[in-house]
PDB file of C-alpha atoms in Angstrom:
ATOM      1  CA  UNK Y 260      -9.077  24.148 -16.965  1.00 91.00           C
ATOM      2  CA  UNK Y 261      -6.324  21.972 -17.959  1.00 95.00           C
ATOM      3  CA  UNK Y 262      -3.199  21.346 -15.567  1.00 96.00           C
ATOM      4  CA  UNK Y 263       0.612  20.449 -16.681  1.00 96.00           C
ATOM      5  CA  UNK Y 264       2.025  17.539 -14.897  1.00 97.00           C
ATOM      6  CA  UNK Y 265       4.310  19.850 -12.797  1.00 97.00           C
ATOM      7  CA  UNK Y 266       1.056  21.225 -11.643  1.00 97.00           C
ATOM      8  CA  UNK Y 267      -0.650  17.929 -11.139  1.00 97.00           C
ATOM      9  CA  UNK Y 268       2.821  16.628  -9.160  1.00 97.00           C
ATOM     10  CA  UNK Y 269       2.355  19.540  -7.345  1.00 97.00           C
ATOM     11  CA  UNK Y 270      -1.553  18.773  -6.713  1.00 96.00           C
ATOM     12  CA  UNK Y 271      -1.226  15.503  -5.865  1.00 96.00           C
ATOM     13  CA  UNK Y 272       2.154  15.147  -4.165  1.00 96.00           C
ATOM     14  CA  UNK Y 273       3.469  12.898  -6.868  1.00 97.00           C
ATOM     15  CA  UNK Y 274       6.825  12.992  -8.612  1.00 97.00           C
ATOM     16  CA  UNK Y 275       6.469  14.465 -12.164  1.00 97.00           C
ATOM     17  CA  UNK Y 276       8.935  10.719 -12.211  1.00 97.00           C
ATOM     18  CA  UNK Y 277       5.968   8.705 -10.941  1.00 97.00           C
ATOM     19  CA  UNK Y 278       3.402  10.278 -13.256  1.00 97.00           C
ATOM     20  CA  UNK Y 279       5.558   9.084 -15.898  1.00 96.00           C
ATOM     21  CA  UNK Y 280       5.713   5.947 -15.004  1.00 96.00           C
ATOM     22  CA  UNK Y 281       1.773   5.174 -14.309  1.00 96.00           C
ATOM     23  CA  UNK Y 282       1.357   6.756 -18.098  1.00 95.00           C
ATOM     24  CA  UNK Y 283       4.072   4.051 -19.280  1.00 95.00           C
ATOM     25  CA  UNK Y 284       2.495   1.453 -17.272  1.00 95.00           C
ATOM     26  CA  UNK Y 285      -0.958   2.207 -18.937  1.00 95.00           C
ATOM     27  CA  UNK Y 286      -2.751   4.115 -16.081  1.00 97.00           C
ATOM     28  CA  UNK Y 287      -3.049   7.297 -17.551  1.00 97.00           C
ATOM     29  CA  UNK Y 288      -4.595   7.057 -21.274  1.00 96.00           C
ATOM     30  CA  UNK Y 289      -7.391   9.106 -20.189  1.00 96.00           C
ATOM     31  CA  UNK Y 290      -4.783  12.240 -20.236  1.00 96.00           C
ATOM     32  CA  UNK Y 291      -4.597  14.047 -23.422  1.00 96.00           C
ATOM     33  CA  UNK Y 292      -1.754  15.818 -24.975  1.00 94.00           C
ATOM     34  CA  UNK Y 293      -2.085  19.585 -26.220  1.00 93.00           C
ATOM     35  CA  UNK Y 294      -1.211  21.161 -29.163  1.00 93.00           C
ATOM     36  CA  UNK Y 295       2.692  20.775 -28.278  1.00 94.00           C
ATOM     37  CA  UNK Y 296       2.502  17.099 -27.461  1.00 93.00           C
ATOM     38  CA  UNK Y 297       2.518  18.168 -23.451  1.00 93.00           C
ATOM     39  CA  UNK Y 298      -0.052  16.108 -21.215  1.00 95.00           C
ATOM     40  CA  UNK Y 299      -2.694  18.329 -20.588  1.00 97.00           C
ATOM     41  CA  UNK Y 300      -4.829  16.887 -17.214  1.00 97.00           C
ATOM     42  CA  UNK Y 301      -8.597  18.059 -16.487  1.00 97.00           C
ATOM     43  CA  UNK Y 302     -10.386  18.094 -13.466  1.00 97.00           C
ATOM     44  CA  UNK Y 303     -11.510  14.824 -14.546  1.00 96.00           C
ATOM     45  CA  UNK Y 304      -8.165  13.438 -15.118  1.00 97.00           C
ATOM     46  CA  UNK Y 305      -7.090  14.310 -11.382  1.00 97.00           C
ATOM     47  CA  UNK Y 306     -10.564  12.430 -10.079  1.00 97.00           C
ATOM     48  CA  UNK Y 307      -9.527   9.154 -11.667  1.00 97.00           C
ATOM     49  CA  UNK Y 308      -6.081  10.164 -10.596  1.00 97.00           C
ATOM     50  CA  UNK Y 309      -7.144   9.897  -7.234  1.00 97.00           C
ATOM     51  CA  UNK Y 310      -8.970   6.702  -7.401  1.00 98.00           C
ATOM     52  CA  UNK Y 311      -5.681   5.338  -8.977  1.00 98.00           C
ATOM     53  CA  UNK Y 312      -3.500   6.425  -6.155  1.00 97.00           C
ATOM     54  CA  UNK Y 313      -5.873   4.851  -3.629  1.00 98.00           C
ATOM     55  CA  UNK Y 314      -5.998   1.537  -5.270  1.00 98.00           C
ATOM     56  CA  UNK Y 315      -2.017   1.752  -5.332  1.00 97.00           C
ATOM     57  CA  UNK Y 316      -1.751   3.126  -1.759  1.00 96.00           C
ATOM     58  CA  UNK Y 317      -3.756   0.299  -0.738  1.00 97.00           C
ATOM     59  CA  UNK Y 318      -1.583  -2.164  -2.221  1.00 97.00           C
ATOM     60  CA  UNK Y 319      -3.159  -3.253  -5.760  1.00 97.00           C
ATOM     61  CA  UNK Y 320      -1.403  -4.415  -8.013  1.00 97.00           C
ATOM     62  CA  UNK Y 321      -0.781  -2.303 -11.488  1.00 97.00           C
ATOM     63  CA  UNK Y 322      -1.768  -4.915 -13.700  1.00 96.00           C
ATOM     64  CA  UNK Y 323      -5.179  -4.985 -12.315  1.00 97.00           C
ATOM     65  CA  UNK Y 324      -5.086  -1.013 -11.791  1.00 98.00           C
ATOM     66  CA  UNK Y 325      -4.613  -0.644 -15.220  1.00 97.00           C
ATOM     67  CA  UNK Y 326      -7.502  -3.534 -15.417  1.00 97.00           C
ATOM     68  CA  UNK Y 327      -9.751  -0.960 -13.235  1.00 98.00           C
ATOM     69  CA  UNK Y 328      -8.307   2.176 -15.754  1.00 97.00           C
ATOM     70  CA  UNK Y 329      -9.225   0.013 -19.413  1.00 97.00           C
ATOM     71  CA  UNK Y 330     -12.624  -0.585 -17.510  1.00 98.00           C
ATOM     72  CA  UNK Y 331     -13.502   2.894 -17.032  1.00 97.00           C
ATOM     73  CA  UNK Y 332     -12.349   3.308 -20.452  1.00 97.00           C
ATOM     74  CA  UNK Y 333     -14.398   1.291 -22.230  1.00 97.00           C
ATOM     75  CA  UNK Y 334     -17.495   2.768 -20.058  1.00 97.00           C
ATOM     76  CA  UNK Y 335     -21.341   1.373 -18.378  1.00 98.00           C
ATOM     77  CA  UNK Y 336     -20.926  -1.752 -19.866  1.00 98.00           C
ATOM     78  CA  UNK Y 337     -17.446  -2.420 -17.103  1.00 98.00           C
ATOM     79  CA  UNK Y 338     -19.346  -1.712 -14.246  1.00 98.00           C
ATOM     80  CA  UNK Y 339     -19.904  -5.286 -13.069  1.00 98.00           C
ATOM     81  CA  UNK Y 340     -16.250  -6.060 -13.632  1.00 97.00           C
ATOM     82  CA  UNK Y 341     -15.317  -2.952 -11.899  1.00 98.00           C
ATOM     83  CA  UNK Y 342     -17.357  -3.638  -9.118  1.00 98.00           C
ATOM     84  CA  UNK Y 343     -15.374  -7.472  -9.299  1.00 98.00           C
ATOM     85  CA  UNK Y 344     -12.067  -6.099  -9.193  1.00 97.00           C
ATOM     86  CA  UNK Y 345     -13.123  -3.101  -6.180  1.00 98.00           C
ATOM     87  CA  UNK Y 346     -15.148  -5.956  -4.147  1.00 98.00           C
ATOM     88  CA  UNK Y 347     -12.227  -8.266  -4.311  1.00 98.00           C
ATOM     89  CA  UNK Y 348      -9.456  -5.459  -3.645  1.00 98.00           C
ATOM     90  CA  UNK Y 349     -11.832  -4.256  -0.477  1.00 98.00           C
ATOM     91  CA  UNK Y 350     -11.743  -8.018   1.245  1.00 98.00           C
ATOM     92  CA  UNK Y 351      -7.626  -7.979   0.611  1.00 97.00           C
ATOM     93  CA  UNK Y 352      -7.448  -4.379   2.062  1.00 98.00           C
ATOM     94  CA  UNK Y 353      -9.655  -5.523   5.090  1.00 98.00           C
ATOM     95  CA  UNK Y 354      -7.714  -8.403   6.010  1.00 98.00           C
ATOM     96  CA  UNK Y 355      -4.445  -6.376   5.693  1.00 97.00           C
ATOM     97  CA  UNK Y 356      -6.017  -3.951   8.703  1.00 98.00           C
ATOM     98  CA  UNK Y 357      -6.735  -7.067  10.444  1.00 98.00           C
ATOM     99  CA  UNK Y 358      -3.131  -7.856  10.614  1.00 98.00           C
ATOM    100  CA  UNK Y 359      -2.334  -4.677  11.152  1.00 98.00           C
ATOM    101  CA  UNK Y 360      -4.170  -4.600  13.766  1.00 98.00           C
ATOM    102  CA  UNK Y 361      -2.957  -7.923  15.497  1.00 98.00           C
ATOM    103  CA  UNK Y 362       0.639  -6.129  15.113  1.00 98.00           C
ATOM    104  CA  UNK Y 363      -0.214  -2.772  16.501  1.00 98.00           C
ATOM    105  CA  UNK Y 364      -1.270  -5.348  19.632  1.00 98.00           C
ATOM    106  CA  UNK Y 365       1.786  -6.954  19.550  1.00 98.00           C
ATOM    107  CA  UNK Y 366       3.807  -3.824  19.165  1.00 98.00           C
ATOM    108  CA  UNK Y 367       1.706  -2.368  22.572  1.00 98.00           C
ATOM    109  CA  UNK Y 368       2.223  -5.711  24.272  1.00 98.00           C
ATOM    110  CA  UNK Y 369       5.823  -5.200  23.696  1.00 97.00           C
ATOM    111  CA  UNK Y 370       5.965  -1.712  24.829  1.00 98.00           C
ATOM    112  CA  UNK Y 371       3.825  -2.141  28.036  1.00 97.00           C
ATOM    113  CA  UNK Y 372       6.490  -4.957  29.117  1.00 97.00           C
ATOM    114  CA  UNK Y 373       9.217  -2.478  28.565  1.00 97.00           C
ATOM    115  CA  UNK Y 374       7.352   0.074  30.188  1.00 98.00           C
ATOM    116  CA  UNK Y 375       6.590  -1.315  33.176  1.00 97.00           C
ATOM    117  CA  UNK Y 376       8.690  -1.052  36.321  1.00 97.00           C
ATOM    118  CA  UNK Y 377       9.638  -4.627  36.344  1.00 96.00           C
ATOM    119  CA  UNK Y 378      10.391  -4.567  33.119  1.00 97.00           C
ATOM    120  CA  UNK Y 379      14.163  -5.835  33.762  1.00 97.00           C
ATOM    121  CA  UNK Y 380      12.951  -8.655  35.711  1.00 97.00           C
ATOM    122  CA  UNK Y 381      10.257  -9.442  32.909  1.00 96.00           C
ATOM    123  CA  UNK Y 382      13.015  -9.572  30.378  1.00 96.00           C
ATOM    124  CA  UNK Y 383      15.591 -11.526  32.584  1.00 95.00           C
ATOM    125  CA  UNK Y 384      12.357 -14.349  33.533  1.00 96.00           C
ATOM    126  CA  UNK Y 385      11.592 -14.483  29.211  1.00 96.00           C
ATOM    127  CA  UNK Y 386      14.717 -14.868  28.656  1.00 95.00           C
ATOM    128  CA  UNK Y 387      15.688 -17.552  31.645  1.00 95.00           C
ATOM    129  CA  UNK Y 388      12.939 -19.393  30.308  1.00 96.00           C
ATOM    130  CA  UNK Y 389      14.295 -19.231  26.298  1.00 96.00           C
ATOM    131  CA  UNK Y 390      17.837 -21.079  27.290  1.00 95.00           C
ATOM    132  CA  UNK Y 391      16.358 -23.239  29.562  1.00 95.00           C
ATOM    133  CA  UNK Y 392      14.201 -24.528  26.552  1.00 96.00           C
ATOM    134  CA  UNK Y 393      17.434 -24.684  24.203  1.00 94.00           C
ATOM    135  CA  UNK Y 394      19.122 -26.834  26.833  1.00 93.00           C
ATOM    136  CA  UNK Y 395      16.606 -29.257  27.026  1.00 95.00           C
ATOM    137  CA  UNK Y 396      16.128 -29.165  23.304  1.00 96.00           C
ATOM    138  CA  UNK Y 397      20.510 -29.794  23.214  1.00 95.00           C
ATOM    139  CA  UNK Y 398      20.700 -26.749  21.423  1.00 95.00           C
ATOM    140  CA  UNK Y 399      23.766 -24.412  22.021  1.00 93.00           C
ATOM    141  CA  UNK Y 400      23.029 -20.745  24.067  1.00 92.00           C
ATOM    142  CA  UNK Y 401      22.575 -18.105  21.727  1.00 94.00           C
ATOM    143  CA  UNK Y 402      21.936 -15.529  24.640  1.00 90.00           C
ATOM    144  CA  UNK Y 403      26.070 -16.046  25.551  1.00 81.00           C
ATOM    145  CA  UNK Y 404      27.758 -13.223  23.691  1.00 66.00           C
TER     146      UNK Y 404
END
């Protein structure tokens, strides 16, 4: 079964716009065209797809998408440089959660001060404490409207 890229925007929830692009960027040579000159995606074609979208969702770059795409291209014989490019995209994906994470903490620090039913007096201490630190630094107020 072979899919038109309305159908495979419609699949994948990808703008018949974006499709274009990844196939002018090089991501898509795996897609044939029919008859008429019309891509014409397989099953196949939305598998890699997928694997494509993750590695963008996940913030790789498209040069070395497109590194990953001419590797499964060329077949077996990529596999250790695929499994370079994945390993090294994994370690920059898992220290991207980690600061996630630290913000998320942040963010729930934040929102447990403002929550609380001090919270006023919290804010007026924190910020007591910030222009008594520019005034013995010599620095003007900021906190004055």
């Amino acid at each position: 079964m072979t899919y038109s890229i309305k159908q495979v925007a419609e699949k994948t929830g990808l703008s018949i716009y974006t499709l274009r692009f990844y196939d002018k960027q090089g991501l898509l040579p795996f897609v044939a065209r029919n008859q008429s000159g019309y891509r014409a995606f397989t099953d196949g074609d939305l598998n890699l797809l997928k694997t494509i979208c993750c590695l963008k969702e996940t913030g790789m770059k498209i040069s070395d998408i497109r590194l990953y795409v001419d590797d499964v291209m060329a077949g077996p014989t990529s596999i250790p440089h695929r499994k370079q490019l994945l390993r090294q995209h994994r370690q920059q994906v898992i220290e991207h959660q980690r600061q996630l994470a630290a913000n998320l903490a942040e963010l729930d620090e934040k929102l447990a001060t403002y929550e609380d039913p001090a919270a006023v007096q919290i804010i007026s201490q924190k910020q007591a404490f910030a222009i008594a630190e520019k005034r013995q630094a010599h620095l003007p107020n900021v906190y004055e409207g």
